[in-house]
Tab-separated table of C-alpha atoms and ligand atoms in Angstrom:
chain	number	residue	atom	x	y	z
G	105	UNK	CA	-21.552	-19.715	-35.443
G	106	UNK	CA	-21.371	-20.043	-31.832
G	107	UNK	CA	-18.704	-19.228	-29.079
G	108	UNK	CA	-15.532	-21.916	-29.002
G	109	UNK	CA	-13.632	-19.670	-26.088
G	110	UNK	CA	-11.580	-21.708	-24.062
G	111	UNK	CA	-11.815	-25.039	-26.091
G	112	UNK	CA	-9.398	-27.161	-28.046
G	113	UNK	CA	-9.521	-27.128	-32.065
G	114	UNK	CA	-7.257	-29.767	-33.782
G	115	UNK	CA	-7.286	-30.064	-36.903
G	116	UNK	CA	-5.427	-32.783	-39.598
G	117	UNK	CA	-4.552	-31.794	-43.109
G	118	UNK	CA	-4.810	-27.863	-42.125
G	119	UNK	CA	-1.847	-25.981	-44.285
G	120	UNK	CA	-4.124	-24.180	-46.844
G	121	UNK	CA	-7.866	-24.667	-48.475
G	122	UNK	CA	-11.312	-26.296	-46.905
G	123	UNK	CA	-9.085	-27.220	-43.564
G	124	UNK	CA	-7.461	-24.433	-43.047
G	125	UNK	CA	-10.806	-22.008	-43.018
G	126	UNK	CA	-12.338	-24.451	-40.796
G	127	UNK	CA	-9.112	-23.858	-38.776
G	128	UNK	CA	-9.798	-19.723	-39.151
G	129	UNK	CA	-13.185	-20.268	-37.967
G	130	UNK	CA	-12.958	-21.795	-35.043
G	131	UNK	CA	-10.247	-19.420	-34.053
G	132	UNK	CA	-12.129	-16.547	-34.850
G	133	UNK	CA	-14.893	-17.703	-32.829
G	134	UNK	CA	-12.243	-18.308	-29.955
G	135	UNK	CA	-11.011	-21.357	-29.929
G	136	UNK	CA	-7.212	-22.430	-29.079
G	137	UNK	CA	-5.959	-23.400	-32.845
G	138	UNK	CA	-4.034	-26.778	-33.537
G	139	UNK	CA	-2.791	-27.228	-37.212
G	140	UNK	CA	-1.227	-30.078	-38.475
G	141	UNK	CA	0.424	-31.303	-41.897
G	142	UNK	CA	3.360	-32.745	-43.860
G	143	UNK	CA	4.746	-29.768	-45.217
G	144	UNK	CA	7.494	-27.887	-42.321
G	145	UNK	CA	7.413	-24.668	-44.101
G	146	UNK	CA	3.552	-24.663	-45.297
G	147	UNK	CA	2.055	-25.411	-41.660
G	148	UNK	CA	4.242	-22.994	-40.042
G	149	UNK	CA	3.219	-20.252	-42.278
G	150	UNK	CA	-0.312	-21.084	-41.868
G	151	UNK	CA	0.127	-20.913	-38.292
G	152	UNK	CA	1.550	-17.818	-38.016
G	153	UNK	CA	-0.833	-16.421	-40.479
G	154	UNK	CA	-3.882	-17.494	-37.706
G	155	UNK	CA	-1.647	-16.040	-35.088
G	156	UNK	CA	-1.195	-12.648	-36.655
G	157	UNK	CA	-5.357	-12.572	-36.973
G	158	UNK	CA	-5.525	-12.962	-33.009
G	159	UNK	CA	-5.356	-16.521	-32.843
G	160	UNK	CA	-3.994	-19.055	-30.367
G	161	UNK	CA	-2.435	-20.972	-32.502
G	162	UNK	CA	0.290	-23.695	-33.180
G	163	UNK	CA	1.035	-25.913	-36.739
G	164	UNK	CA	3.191	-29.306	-36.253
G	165	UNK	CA	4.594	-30.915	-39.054
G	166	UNK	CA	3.444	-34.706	-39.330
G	167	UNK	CA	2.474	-36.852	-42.072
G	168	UNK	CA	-1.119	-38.679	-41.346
G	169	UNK	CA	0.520	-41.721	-42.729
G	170	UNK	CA	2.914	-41.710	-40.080
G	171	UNK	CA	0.965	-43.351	-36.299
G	172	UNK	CA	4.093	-42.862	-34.150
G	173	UNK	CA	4.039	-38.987	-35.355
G	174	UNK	CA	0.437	-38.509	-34.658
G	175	UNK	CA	1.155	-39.348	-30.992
G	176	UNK	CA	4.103	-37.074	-30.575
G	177	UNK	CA	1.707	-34.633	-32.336
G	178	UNK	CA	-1.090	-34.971	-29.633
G	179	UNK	CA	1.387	-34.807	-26.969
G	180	UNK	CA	2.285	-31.643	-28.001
G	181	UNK	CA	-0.509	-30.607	-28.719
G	182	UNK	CA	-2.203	-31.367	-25.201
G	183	UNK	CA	0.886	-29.881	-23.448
G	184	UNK	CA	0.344	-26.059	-25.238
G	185	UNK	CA	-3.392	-26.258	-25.185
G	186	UNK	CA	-5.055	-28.925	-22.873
G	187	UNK	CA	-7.384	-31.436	-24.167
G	188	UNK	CA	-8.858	-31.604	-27.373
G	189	UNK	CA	-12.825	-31.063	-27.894
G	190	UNK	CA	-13.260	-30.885	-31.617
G	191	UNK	CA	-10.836	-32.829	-34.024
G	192	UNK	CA	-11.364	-32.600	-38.015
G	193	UNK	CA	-9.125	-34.756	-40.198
G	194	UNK	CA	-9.636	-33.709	-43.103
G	195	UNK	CA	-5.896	-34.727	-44.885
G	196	UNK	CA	-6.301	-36.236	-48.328
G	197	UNK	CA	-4.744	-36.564	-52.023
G	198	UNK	CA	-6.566	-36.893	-55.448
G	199	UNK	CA	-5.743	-36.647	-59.274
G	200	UNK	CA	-7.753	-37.386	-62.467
G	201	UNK	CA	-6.524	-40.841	-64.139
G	202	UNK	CA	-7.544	-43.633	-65.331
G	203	UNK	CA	-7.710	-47.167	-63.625
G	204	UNK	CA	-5.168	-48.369	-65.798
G	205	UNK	CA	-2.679	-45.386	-65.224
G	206	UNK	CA	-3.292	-46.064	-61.548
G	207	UNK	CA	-0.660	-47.914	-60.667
G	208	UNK	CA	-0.907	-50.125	-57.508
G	209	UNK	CA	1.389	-47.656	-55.456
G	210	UNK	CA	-0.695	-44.490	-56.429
G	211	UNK	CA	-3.907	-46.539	-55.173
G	212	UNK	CA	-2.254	-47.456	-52.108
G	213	UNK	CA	-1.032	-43.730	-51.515
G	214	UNK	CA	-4.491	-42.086	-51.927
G	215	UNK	CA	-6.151	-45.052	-49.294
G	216	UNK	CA	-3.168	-44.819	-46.744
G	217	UNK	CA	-3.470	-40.365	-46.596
G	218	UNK	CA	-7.235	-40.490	-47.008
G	219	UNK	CA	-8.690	-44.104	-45.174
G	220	UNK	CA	-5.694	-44.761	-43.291
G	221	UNK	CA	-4.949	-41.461	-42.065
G	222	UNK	CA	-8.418	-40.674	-41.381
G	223	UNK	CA	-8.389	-43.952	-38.672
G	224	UNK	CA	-4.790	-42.939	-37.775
G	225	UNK	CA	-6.393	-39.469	-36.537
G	226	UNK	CA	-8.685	-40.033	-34.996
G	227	UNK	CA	-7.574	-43.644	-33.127
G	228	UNK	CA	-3.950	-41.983	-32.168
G	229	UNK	CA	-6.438	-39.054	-30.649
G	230	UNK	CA	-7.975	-41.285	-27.995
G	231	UNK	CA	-6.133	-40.595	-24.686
G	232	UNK	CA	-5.712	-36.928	-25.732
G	233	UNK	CA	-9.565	-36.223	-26.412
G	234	UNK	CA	-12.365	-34.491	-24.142
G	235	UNK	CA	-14.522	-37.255	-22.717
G	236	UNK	CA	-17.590	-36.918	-22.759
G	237	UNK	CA	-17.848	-33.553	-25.073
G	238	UNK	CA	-15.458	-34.079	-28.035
G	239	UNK	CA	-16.566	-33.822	-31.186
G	240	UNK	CA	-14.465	-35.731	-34.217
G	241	UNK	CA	-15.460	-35.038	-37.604
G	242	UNK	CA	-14.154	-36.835	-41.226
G	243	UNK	CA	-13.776	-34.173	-44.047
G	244	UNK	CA	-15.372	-37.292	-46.969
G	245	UNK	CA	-16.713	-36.287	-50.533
G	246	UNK	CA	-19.321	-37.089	-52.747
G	247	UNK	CA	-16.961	-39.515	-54.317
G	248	UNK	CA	-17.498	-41.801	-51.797
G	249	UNK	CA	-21.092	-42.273	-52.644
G	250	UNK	CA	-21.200	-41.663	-56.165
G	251	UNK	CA	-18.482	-43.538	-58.590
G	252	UNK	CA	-16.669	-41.122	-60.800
G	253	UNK	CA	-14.523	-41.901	-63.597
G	254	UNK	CA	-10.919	-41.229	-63.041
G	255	UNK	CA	-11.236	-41.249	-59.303
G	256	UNK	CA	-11.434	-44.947	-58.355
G	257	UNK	CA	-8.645	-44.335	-55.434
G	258	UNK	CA	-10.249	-41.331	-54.208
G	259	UNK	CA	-13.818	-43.163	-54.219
G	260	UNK	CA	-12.472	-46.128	-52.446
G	261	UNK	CA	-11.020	-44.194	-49.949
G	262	UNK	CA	-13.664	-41.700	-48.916
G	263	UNK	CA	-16.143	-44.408	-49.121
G	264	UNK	CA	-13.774	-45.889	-46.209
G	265	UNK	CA	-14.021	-42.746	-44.693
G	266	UNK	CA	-17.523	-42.742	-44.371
G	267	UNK	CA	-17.571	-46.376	-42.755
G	268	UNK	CA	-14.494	-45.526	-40.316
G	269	UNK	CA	-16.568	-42.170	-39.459
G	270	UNK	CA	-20.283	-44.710	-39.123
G	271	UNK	CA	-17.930	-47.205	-36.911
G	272	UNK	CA	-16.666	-45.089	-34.883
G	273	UNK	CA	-19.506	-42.971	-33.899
G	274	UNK	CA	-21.037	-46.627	-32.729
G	275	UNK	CA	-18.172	-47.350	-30.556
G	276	UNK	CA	-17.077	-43.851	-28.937
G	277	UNK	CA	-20.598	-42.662	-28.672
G	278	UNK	CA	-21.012	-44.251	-24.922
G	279	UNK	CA	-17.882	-42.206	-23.850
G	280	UNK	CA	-19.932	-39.181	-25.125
G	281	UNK	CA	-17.447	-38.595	-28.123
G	282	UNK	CA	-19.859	-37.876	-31.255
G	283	UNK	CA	-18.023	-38.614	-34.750
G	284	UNK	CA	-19.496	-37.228	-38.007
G	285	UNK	CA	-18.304	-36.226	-41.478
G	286	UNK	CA	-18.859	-33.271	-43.791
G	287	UNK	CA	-19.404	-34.201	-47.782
G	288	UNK	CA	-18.385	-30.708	-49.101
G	289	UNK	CA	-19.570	-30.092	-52.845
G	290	UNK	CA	-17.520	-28.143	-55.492
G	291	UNK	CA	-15.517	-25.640	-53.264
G	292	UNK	CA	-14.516	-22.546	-55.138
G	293	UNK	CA	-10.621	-21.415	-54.897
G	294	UNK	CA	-9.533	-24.567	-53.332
G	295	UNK	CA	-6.913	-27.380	-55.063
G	296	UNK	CA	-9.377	-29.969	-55.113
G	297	UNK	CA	-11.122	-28.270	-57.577
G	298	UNK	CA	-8.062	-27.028	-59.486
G	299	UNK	CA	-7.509	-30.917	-59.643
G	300	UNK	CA	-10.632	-32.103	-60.641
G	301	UNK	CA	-12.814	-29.347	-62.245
G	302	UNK	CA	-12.421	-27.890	-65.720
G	303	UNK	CA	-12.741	-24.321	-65.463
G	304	UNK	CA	-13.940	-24.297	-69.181
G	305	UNK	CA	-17.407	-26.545	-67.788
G	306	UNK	CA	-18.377	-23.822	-64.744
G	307	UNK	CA	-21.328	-23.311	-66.017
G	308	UNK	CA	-22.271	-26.568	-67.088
G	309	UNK	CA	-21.050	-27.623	-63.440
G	310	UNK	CA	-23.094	-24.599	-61.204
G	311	UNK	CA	-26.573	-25.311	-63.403
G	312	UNK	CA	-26.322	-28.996	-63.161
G	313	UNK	CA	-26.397	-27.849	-59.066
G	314	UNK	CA	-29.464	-27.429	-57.840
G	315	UNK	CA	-28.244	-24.125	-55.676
G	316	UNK	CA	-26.605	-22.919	-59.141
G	317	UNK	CA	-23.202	-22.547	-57.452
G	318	UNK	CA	-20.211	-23.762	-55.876
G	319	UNK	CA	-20.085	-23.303	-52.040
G	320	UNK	CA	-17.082	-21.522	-50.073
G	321	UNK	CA	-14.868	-22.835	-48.100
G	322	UNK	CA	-16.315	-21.028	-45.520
G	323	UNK	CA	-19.648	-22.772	-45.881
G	324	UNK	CA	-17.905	-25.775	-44.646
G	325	UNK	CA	-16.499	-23.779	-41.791
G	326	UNK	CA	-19.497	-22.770	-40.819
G	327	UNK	CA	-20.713	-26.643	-40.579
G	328	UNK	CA	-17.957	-28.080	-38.761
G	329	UNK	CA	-18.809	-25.368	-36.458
G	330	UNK	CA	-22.712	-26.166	-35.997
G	331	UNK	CA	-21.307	-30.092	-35.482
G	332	UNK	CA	-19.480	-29.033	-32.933
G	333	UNK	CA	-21.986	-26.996	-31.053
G	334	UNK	CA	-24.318	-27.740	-28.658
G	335	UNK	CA	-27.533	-27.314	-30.638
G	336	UNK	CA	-25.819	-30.426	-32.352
G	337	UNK	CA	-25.354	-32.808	-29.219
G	338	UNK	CA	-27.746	-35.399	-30.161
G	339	UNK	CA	-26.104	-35.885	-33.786
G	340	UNK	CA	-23.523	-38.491	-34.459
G	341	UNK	CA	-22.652	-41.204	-37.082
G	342	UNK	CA	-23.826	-38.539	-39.714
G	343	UNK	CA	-22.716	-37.432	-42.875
G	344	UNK	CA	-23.473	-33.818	-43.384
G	345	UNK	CA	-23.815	-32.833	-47.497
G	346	UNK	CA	-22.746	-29.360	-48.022
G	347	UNK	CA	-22.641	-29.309	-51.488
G	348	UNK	CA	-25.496	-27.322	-53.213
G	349	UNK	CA	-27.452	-29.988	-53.672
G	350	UNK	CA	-24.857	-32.361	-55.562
G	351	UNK	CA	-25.623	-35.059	-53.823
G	352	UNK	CA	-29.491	-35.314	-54.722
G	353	UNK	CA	-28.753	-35.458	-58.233
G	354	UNK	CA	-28.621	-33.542	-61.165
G	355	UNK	CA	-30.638	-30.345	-61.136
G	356	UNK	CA	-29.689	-29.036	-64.562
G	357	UNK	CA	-32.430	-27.731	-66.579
G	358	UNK	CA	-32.027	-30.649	-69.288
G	359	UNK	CA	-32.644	-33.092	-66.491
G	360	UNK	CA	-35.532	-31.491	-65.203
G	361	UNK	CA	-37.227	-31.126	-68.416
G	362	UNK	CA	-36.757	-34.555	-69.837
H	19	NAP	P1	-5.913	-29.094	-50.098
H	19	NAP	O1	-5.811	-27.601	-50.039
H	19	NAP	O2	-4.938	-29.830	-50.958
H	19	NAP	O3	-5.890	-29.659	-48.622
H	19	NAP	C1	-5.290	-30.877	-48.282
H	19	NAP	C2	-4.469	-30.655	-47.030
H	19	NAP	O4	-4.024	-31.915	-46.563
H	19	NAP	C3	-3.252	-29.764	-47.253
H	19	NAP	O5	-3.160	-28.872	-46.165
H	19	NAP	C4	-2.078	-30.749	-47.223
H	19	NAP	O6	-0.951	-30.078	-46.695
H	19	NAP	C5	-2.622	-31.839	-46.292
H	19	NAP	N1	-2.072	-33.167	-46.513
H	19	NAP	C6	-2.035	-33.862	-47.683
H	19	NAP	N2	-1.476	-35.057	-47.483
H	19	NAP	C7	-1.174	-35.131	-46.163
H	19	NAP	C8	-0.583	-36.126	-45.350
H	19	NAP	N3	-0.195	-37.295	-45.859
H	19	NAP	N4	-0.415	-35.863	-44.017
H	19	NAP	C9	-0.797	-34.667	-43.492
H	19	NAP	N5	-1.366	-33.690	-44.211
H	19	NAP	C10	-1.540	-33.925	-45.533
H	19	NAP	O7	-7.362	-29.559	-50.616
H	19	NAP	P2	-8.874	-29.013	-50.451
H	19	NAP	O8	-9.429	-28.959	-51.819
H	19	NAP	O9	-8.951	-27.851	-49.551
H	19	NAP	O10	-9.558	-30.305	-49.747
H	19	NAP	C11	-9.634	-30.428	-48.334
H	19	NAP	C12	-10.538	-31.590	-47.978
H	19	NAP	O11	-11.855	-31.383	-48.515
H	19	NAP	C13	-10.070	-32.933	-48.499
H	19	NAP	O12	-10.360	-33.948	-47.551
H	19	NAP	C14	-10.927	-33.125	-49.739
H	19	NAP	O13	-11.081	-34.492	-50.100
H	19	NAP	C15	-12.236	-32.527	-49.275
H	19	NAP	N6	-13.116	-32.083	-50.365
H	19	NAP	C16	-12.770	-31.011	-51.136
H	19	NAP	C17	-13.637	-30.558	-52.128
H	19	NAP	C18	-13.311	-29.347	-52.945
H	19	NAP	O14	-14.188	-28.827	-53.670
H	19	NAP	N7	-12.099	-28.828	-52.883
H	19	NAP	C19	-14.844	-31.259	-52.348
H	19	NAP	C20	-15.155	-32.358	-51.574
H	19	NAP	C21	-14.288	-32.759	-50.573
H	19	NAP	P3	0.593	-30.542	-46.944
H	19	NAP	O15	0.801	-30.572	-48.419
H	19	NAP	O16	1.382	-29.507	-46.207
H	19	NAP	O17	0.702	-31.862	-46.291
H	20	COA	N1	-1.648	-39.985	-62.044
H	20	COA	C1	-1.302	-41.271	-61.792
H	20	COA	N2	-0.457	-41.627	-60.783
H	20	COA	C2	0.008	-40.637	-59.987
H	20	COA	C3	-0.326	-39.281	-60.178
H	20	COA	C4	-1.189	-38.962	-61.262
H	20	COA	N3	-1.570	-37.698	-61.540
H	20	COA	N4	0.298	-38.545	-59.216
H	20	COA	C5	1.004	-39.408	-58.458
H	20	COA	N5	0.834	-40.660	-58.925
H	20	COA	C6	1.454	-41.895	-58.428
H	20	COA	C7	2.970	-41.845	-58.472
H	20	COA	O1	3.450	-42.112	-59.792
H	20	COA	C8	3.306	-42.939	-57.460
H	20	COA	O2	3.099	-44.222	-57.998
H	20	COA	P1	4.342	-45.150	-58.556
H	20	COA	O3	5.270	-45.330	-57.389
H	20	COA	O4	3.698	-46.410	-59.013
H	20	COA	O5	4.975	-44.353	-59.681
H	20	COA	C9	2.241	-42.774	-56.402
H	20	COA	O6	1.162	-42.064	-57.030
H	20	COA	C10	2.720	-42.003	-55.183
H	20	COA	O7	3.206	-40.740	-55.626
H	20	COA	P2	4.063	-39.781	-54.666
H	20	COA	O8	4.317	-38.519	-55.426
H	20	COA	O9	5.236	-40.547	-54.127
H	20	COA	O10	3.031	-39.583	-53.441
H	20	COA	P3	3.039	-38.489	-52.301
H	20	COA	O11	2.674	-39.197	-51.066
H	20	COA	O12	4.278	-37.652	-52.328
H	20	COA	O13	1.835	-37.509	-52.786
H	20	COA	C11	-0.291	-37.393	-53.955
H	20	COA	C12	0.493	-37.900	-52.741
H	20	COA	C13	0.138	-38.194	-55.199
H	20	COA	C14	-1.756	-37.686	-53.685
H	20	COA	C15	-0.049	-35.887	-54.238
H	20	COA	O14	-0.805	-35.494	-55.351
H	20	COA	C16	-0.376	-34.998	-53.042
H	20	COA	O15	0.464	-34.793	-52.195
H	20	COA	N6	-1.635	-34.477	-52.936
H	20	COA	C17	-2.065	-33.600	-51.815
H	20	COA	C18	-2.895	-32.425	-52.290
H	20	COA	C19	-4.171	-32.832	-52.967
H	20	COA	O16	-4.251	-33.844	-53.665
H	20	COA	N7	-5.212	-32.023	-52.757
H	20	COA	C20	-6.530	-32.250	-53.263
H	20	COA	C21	-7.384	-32.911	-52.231
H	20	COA	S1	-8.979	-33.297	-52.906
């Protein structure tokens, strides 16, 4: 999907899964690779994994959480590979429990990595950004749209997310910066779903999905990459659903026979 040669790609949150292919693609469609997360050892190795598949790539160690370290990340950033035109923060934390187990720390943990590190992103990216051009895009979830039992910290933060991502695109979209999100559904082989999914309900899951499956992680490459392009220069303020359908409701054959 389309030709990033020469341009920027930062992205938050990058060490493995969803981020991390979006990373991939927009390397292997040319771009100059930025990779960022908490974990030292994990975003180095993910770095140099892009670099030995012909990327131009770097991974800086920084905690979303942390403002002061999201400058310093930019900086460098900007000084190995110019400005940046196409930012994803995509950084987050979730785990199945109950309101009551959550205590008011765990709530505040999940908001500040998701909400607050989304806004820390892409606020701290400001002076570092291509303007006009860039394009900034939220990795949200269904949850923020749709309550779910067990997730009430994950829910309240990526319903943030959408609002900080709807704000935003108001406010940067006369410098020409666009801002949109991308609602992935069920991603196969990633930790969100090792989290959250079951394995023993699959097929329950996939036929209550109106596409009868869960998407790749390179599906949601592949979007970040048409939000970025031009044939999407007149979109912002969005949030794109690339989730099989999950978001429309429940396509299982029970439902559609009732
Ligand atoms: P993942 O592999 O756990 O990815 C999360 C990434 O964020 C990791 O690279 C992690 O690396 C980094 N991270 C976590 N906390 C951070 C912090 N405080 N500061 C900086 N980096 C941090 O999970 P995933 O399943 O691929 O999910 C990726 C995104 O897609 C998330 O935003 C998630 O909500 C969204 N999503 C996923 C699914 C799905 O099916 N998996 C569905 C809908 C939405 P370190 O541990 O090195 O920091
Ligand atoms: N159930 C209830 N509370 C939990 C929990 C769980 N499964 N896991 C952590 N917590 C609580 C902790 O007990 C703590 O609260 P307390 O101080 O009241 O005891 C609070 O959450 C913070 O935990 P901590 O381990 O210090 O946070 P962290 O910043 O190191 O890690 C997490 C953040 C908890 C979100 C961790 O799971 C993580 O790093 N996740 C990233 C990967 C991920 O979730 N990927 C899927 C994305 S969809």
């Amino acid at each position: 999907m389309g030709d990033f040669s020469g341009r920027h790609v930062f992205v938050a949150g990058a060490s493995g899964g969803i981020n991390f292919a979006i990373a991939q693609g927009f390397g292997a469609a040319g771009a100059r690779v930025t990779i960022l997360s908490r974990s030292e050892e994990k975003i180095a190795a993910a770095a140099q994994e892009l670099r030995d598949a012909g990327v131009n790539a770097i991974g800086i160690a920084c905690d979303v959480r942390d403002y002061a370290g999201l400058e310093a990340a930019y900086t460098q950033a900007v000084a190995a590979h110019g400005r940046i035109d196409v930012l994803i923060s995509g950084a987050a934390g979730n785990f199945l429990a109950p309101a009551l187990k959550v205590s008011a720390n765990a709530f505040k943990t999940v908001v500040d990595i998701d909400l607050l590190g989304t806004y820390n992103v892409f606020r701290a990216s400001w002076d570092h950004l291509t303007r006009p051009g860039a394009s900034l895009i939220a990795i949200t979830a269904g949850q923020a749209v749709h309550p779910s039992p067990f997730q009430i910290h994950a829910c309240a933060a990526k319903a943030g997310v959408n609002m900080v991502t709807k704000c935003l695109a108001l406010e940067w979209g006369p410098a020409g910066v666009r801002v949109n999100a991308i609602s992935p559904g069920p991603i196969a082989d990633t930790e969100g779903m090792r989290r959250l999914a079951d394995p023993a309900r699959e097929a329950k899951l996939k036929g209550s999905l109106a596409l009868r499956d869960y998407g790749t992680k390179a599906d949601i490459a592949e979007a970040a990459m048409f939000l970025s392009s031009p044939a999407a220069k007149y979109i912002t303020g969005t949030i794109l659903n690339v989730d099989g359908g999950n978001d429309i409701g429940d396509a299982s054959a029970d439902a559609l026979t009732m």
